[in-house]
């Protein structure tokens, strides 16, 4: 296959994805543990001459059952698709997760989605994967279903980094305290945020540091602070420094603000992707605007040094497009 296919559900699966080897899971972060699953998926698909496809769910099931969304999401649907394509997979199915879907019996999930919709030739899941009503769909259940319907099932154990298993929760914890180096190491690429540029309070412009602002949600638990970043605007790569948090102003659900170096275009409404390269400092409260401006100048110089020294962490990192 040559063209990556992204599907928002399984109502109309194109013939090109039928008979695929399919990895199923939430895969929040597409971290190195997930990449271990995808590498096995690609190899099995290559050996059998079939597509390699990811089946994932949005929103995250935990958010569906919580009183309100609370999870710090590492990668939502569009980011997962971007990562899947960069990894060389053939397609991704982003299945809408609802309470109704959670009540589908495990047997029906297999017959309706895996067999009838996708006609899978094989399935790969993690050892802790569960699905269906009452979480009855286990890896053992899948193996029995595979024997019945004629598809293979492989269960892969979690991989570790020499200390403990690599997990989405470890990445979230690292980002939550500003430990960007650990988070990016666990991910195997520079973590990125993306979204539409919205109008802010224009305070940065008044201070000589205009920013491109992205709204954040309540579950955005990145440590407040300043980061060296590389932004992608269409085909353009632009270095910059980003700030999350406004301790001297209104700090309730602050936007993620990126100051792009030597950039003066009006990009309100545009889509921007921002890779976090290095953590510069935590948020501070300054005695006045002059001290704040001086700190922003220091931050910019430190960000430029970090960006000049940075390099892709992996082939995946390079293919994500933040390094030219």
Coordinates of C-alpha atoms in Angstrom, one line a residue:
X1 CA 0.0 0.0 0.0
X2 CA 1.1 3.6 -0.6
X3 CA -1.6 5.9 0.8
X4 CA -2.2 6.0 4.5
X5 CA -6.0 5.7 5.3
X6 CA -7.6 7.3 8.4
X7 CA -11.1 6.1 9.3
X8 CA -13.5 7.6 11.8
X9 CA -15.2 4.3 12.6
X10 CA -15.9 1.0 10.9
X11 CA -19.1 1.7 8.9
X12 CA -17.4 1.7 5.5
X13 CA -14.0 0.0 5.5
X14 CA -12.3 0.2 2.1
X15 CA -11.2 -2.9 0.4
X16 CA -7.5 -1.9 0.9
X17 CA -7.8 -2.4 4.6
X18 CA -9.7 -5.7 4.6
X19 CA -7.8 -8.7 5.9
X20 CA -5.4 -6.6 7.8
X21 CA -3.2 -7.4 10.8
X22 CA -4.7 -5.1 13.5
X23 CA -3.3 -3.8 16.7
X24 CA -6.0 -2.8 19.2
X25 CA -5.7 -0.4 22.1
X26 CA -6.0 3.1 23.4
X27 CA -2.3 3.8 22.6
X28 CA -2.2 7.2 24.3
X29 CA 1.2 8.6 23.5
X30 CA 2.4 6.1 20.9
X31 CA 5.4 5.6 23.3
X32 CA 8.2 3.2 22.9
X33 CA 6.2 0.4 24.4
X34 CA 3.4 0.9 21.9
X35 CA 6.0 1.2 19.1
X36 CA 7.2 -2.4 20.1
X37 CA 3.6 -3.5 19.4
X38 CA 3.6 -1.7 16.0
X39 CA 6.9 -3.1 15.0
X40 CA 5.6 -6.6 15.5
X41 CA 2.4 -5.6 13.7
X42 CA 4.3 -4.4 10.7
X43 CA 6.5 -7.5 10.5
X44 CA 3.5 -9.8 10.6
X45 CA 1.7 -7.8 8.0
X46 CA 4.8 -7.8 5.8
X47 CA 5.2 -11.6 6.1
X48 CA 1.6 -12.2 5.1
X49 CA 1.3 -9.4 2.5
X50 CA -1.6 -7.7 4.2
X51 CA -2.1 -4.1 5.6
X52 CA -0.9 -3.1 9.1
X53 CA -3.7 -1.2 10.9
X54 CA -4.2 0.4 14.3
X55 CA -7.7 0.3 15.9
X56 CA -8.0 2.8 18.7
X57 CA -10.6 4.7 20.5
X58 CA -11.6 8.4 21.1
X59 CA -12.3 9.8 23.5
X60 CA -10.3 7.8 26.0
X61 CA -12.7 5.4 27.8
X62 CA -11.7 6.8 31.2
X63 CA -13.0 10.2 30.2
X64 CA -16.4 8.7 29.1
X65 CA -17.0 7.2 32.6
X66 CA -15.6 10.1 34.6
X67 CA -17.9 12.8 35.9
X68 CA -16.0 15.2 33.7
X69 CA -12.9 14.8 31.4
X70 CA -9.9 14.6 33.6
X71 CA -7.1 12.7 31.8
X72 CA -4.0 14.4 30.6
X73 CA -4.1 13.2 27.0
X74 CA -0.8 12.8 25.3
X75 CA -2.1 12.2 21.8
X76 CA -5.7 12.6 20.7
X77 CA -7.0 11.2 17.4
X78 CA -5.3 13.5 14.9
X79 CA -1.9 13.1 16.6
X80 CA -2.3 9.3 16.7
X81 CA -3.0 9.3 13.0
X82 CA 0.1 11.5 12.3
X83 CA 2.2 9.1 14.4
X84 CA 0.8 6.0 12.8
X85 CA 1.6 7.3 9.3
X86 CA 5.1 8.3 10.4
X87 CA 5.7 4.8 11.7
X88 CA 4.9 3.4 8.2
X89 CA 1.5 1.8 9.1
X90 CA -1.1 1.5 6.4
X91 CA -4.1 2.9 8.3
X92 CA -5.8 3.8 11.5
X93 CA -9.3 3.4 12.7
X94 CA -10.4 5.9 15.3
X95 CA -13.5 4.3 16.8
X96 CA -15.8 6.6 18.7
X97 CA -16.0 5.3 22.3
X98 CA -19.3 5.7 24.0
X99 CA -21.2 4.1 26.9
X100 CA -23.2 2.1 24.3
X101 CA -20.0 0.7 22.8
X102 CA -18.8 -0.3 26.3
X103 CA -21.9 -2.4 26.6
X104 CA -21.4 -4.4 23.4
X105 CA -20.7 -8.1 24.4
X106 CA -17.2 -9.2 23.7
X107 CA -18.5 -11.9 21.2
X108 CA -20.5 -9.2 19.3
X109 CA -17.4 -6.9 19.2
X110 CA -15.4 -9.6 17.6
X111 CA -18.0 -10.7 15.1
X112 CA -19.3 -7.2 14.2
X113 CA -16.1 -5.3 14.0
X114 CA -13.1 -7.6 13.7
X115 CA -14.7 -10.2 11.4
X116 CA -17.5 -8.5 9.5
X117 CA -16.1 -5.0 9.2
X118 CA -12.4 -5.6 9.0
X119 CA -12.1 -9.3 8.1
X120 CA -8.9 -9.3 10.2
X121 CA -6.2 -11.9 9.4
X122 CA -4.6 -11.3 12.8
X123 CA -4.8 -9.3 16.0
X124 CA -2.1 -8.0 18.3
X125 CA -2.9 -6.7 21.8
X126 CA -1.1 -5.9 25.0
X127 CA -1.1 -8.3 27.9
X128 CA -3.4 -6.0 29.9
X129 CA -6.0 -5.4 27.1
X130 CA -9.7 -5.8 27.9
X131 CA -12.8 -5.0 25.8
X132 CA -16.6 -5.5 25.8
X133 CA -19.2 -5.5 28.4
X134 CA -17.8 -6.2 31.9
X135 CA -14.3 -6.2 30.3
X136 CA -14.9 -9.9 29.4
X137 CA -12.8 -9.6 26.3
X138 CA -9.4 -10.7 27.4
X139 CA -6.4 -11.9 25.4
X140 CA -7.4 -15.5 26.2
X141 CA -11.0 -14.7 24.9
X142 CA -9.5 -13.3 21.7
X143 CA -7.4 -16.4 21.2
X144 CA -10.5 -18.6 21.5
X145 CA -12.4 -16.3 19.1
X146 CA -9.5 -16.3 16.7
X147 CA -9.6 -20.1 16.6
X148 CA -13.3 -20.0 15.9
X149 CA -13.2 -17.3 13.1
X150 CA -9.8 -18.1 11.6
X151 CA -7.6 -15.2 12.7
X152 CA -4.3 -15.2 14.6
X153 CA -3.8 -13.5 18.0
X154 CA -0.6 -12.4 19.5
X155 CA -0.2 -10.9 23.0
X156 CA 2.8 -8.8 23.7
X157 CA 4.1 -8.1 27.2
X158 CA 5.0 -4.5 28.2
X159 CA 8.6 -3.5 27.7
X160 CA 10.7 -1.6 30.2
X161 CA 13.5 0.8 30.1
X162 CA 15.6 -1.1 32.6
X163 CA 13.7 0.1 35.6
X164 CA 10.0 -0.4 35.1
X165 CA 7.5 -0.8 32.2
X166 CA 7.2 2.1 29.7
X167 CA 3.7 3.5 30.1
X168 CA 1.5 6.4 29.3
X169 CA 1.2 7.2 33.0
X170 CA 5.0 7.6 33.3
X171 CA 5.0 10.0 30.4
X172 CA 2.2 12.0 31.9
X173 CA 3.9 12.1 35.3
X174 CA 7.2 13.3 33.7
X175 CA 5.5 16.1 31.7
X176 CA 3.5 17.1 34.8
X177 CA 6.7 18.0 36.7
X178 CA 8.5 19.5 33.6
X179 CA 10.8 16.6 33.2
X180 CA 10.7 16.9 29.4
X181 CA 13.9 14.8 28.9
X182 CA 12.4 11.8 30.6
X183 CA 9.1 12.1 28.8
X184 CA 10.7 12.4 25.4
X185 CA 13.0 9.5 26.1
X186 CA 10.0 7.3 27.1
X187 CA 8.2 8.4 23.9
X188 CA 11.1 8.0 21.6
X189 CA 10.3 11.4 19.9
X190 CA 9.8 15.0 20.9
X191 CA 6.3 15.4 22.4
X192 CA 4.2 17.8 20.4
X193 CA 1.0 19.7 20.9
X194 CA -1.2 21.1 18.1
X195 CA -4.3 23.0 17.5
X196 CA -5.9 26.1 16.0
X197 CA -4.4 29.5 16.8
X198 CA -6.8 31.6 18.8
X199 CA -6.9 35.2 19.9
X200 CA -5.4 35.9 23.3
X201 CA -5.1 39.0 25.5
X202 CA -2.3 40.4 23.3
X203 CA -0.2 41.1 26.3
X204 CA 2.8 39.3 24.7
X205 CA 2.6 41.7 21.8
X206 CA 2.6 44.7 24.1
X207 CA 5.7 43.3 25.8
X208 CA 7.5 42.8 22.4
X209 CA 6.9 39.0 22.4
X210 CA 3.8 38.3 20.3
X211 CA 2.5 34.8 20.7
X212 CA 0.5 32.2 18.8
X213 CA -2.0 30.9 21.3
X214 CA -3.6 27.5 21.5
X215 CA -6.5 26.9 24.0
X216 CA -6.0 24.2 26.6
X217 CA -8.5 22.0 28.4
X218 CA -8.9 21.2 32.0
X219 CA -7.0 17.9 31.6
X220 CA -3.9 19.7 30.1
X221 CA -1.5 19.0 33.0
X222 CA 1.8 20.0 31.5
X223 CA 4.0 21.6 34.1
X224 CA 3.7 25.4 33.9
X225 CA 6.9 26.8 32.6
X226 CA 8.9 27.9 29.6
X227 CA 10.1 25.5 26.8
X228 CA 12.3 25.7 23.8
X229 CA 10.1 24.6 20.8
X230 CA 10.1 24.0 17.1
X231 CA 6.8 24.8 15.4
X232 CA 5.4 23.5 12.1
X233 CA 3.1 25.7 10.2
X234 CA 2.2 24.0 6.9
X235 CA 5.6 23.3 5.3
X236 CA 7.4 25.9 7.4
X237 CA 9.6 25.1 10.4
X238 CA 10.0 27.9 12.9
X239 CA 12.0 28.0 16.1
X240 CA 10.5 29.6 19.2
X241 CA 10.0 29.6 22.9
X242 CA 6.7 28.6 24.5
X243 CA 5.1 29.4 27.8
X244 CA 2.4 27.7 29.7
X245 CA 0.9 29.5 32.7
X246 CA 0.4 33.1 33.6
X247 CA 1.3 33.5 37.3
X248 CA 1.4 37.3 37.1
X249 CA -1.9 37.5 35.3
X250 CA -5.1 35.4 35.0
X251 CA -3.8 31.9 35.5
X252 CA -7.1 30.0 35.1
X253 CA -6.8 27.6 32.2
X254 CA -4.1 29.6 30.5
X255 CA -3.4 29.0 26.8
X256 CA -0.3 27.4 25.5
X257 CA 1.6 30.4 24.1
X258 CA 4.4 30.2 21.5
X259 CA 6.6 33.1 20.5
X260 CA 8.0 32.3 17.1
X261 CA 11.4 33.8 16.4
X262 CA 11.6 36.4 13.5
X263 CA 8.0 35.8 12.6
X264 CA 5.4 38.4 12.1
X265 CA 2.5 36.9 10.0
X266 CA -1.1 36.9 11.1
X267 CA -2.0 33.2 11.6
X268 CA -5.2 33.4 13.6
X269 CA -7.3 30.4 12.7
X270 CA -4.3 28.5 11.3
X271 CA -3.3 25.0 12.5
X272 CA 0.0 24.9 14.3
X273 CA 2.0 21.9 15.6
X274 CA 4.6 22.6 18.3
X275 CA 7.3 20.1 19.4
X276 CA 8.7 20.6 22.9
X277 CA 12.5 20.4 22.6
X278 CA 13.8 21.4 26.1
X279 CA 12.5 22.7 29.4
X280 CA 14.0 26.2 30.1
X281 CA 12.5 27.0 33.5
X282 CA 9.4 26.8 35.7
X283 CA 7.0 29.7 36.0
X284 CA 8.1 32.6 38.1
X285 CA 6.4 35.8 39.5
X286 CA 8.5 38.9 38.8
X287 CA 8.5 42.2 40.6
X288 CA 7.5 44.1 37.5
X289 CA 7.2 44.1 33.7
X290 CA 10.9 45.1 33.2
X291 CA 12.1 42.1 35.1
X292 CA 9.6 39.9 33.1
X293 CA 10.9 41.2 29.8
X294 CA 14.5 40.7 30.8
X295 CA 13.6 37.0 31.7
X296 CA 11.8 36.5 28.4
X297 CA 15.0 37.7 26.6
X298 CA 17.1 35.3 28.6
X299 CA 14.6 32.5 27.9
X300 CA 14.8 33.2 24.2
X301 CA 18.6 33.0 24.2
X302 CA 18.5 29.7 26.1
X303 CA 15.9 28.3 23.8
X304 CA 18.0 29.2 20.7
X305 CA 21.0 27.4 22.3
X306 CA 18.9 24.3 23.0
X307 CA 17.4 24.4 19.5
X308 CA 20.8 24.7 17.8
X309 CA 22.0 21.7 19.7
X310 CA 19.0 19.4 19.2
X311 CA 18.7 16.5 16.8
X312 CA 16.0 13.9 16.0
X313 CA 15.8 11.2 18.7
X314 CA 14.8 8.4 16.3
X315 CA 13.7 7.8 12.7
X316 CA 10.1 8.4 13.9
X317 CA 11.1 11.7 15.4
X318 CA 12.6 12.7 12.0
X319 CA 9.6 11.6 10.1
X320 CA 7.3 13.7 12.2
X321 CA 8.7 16.7 10.4
X322 CA 10.1 18.9 13.1
X323 CA 13.7 18.6 11.9
X324 CA 13.6 19.4 8.2

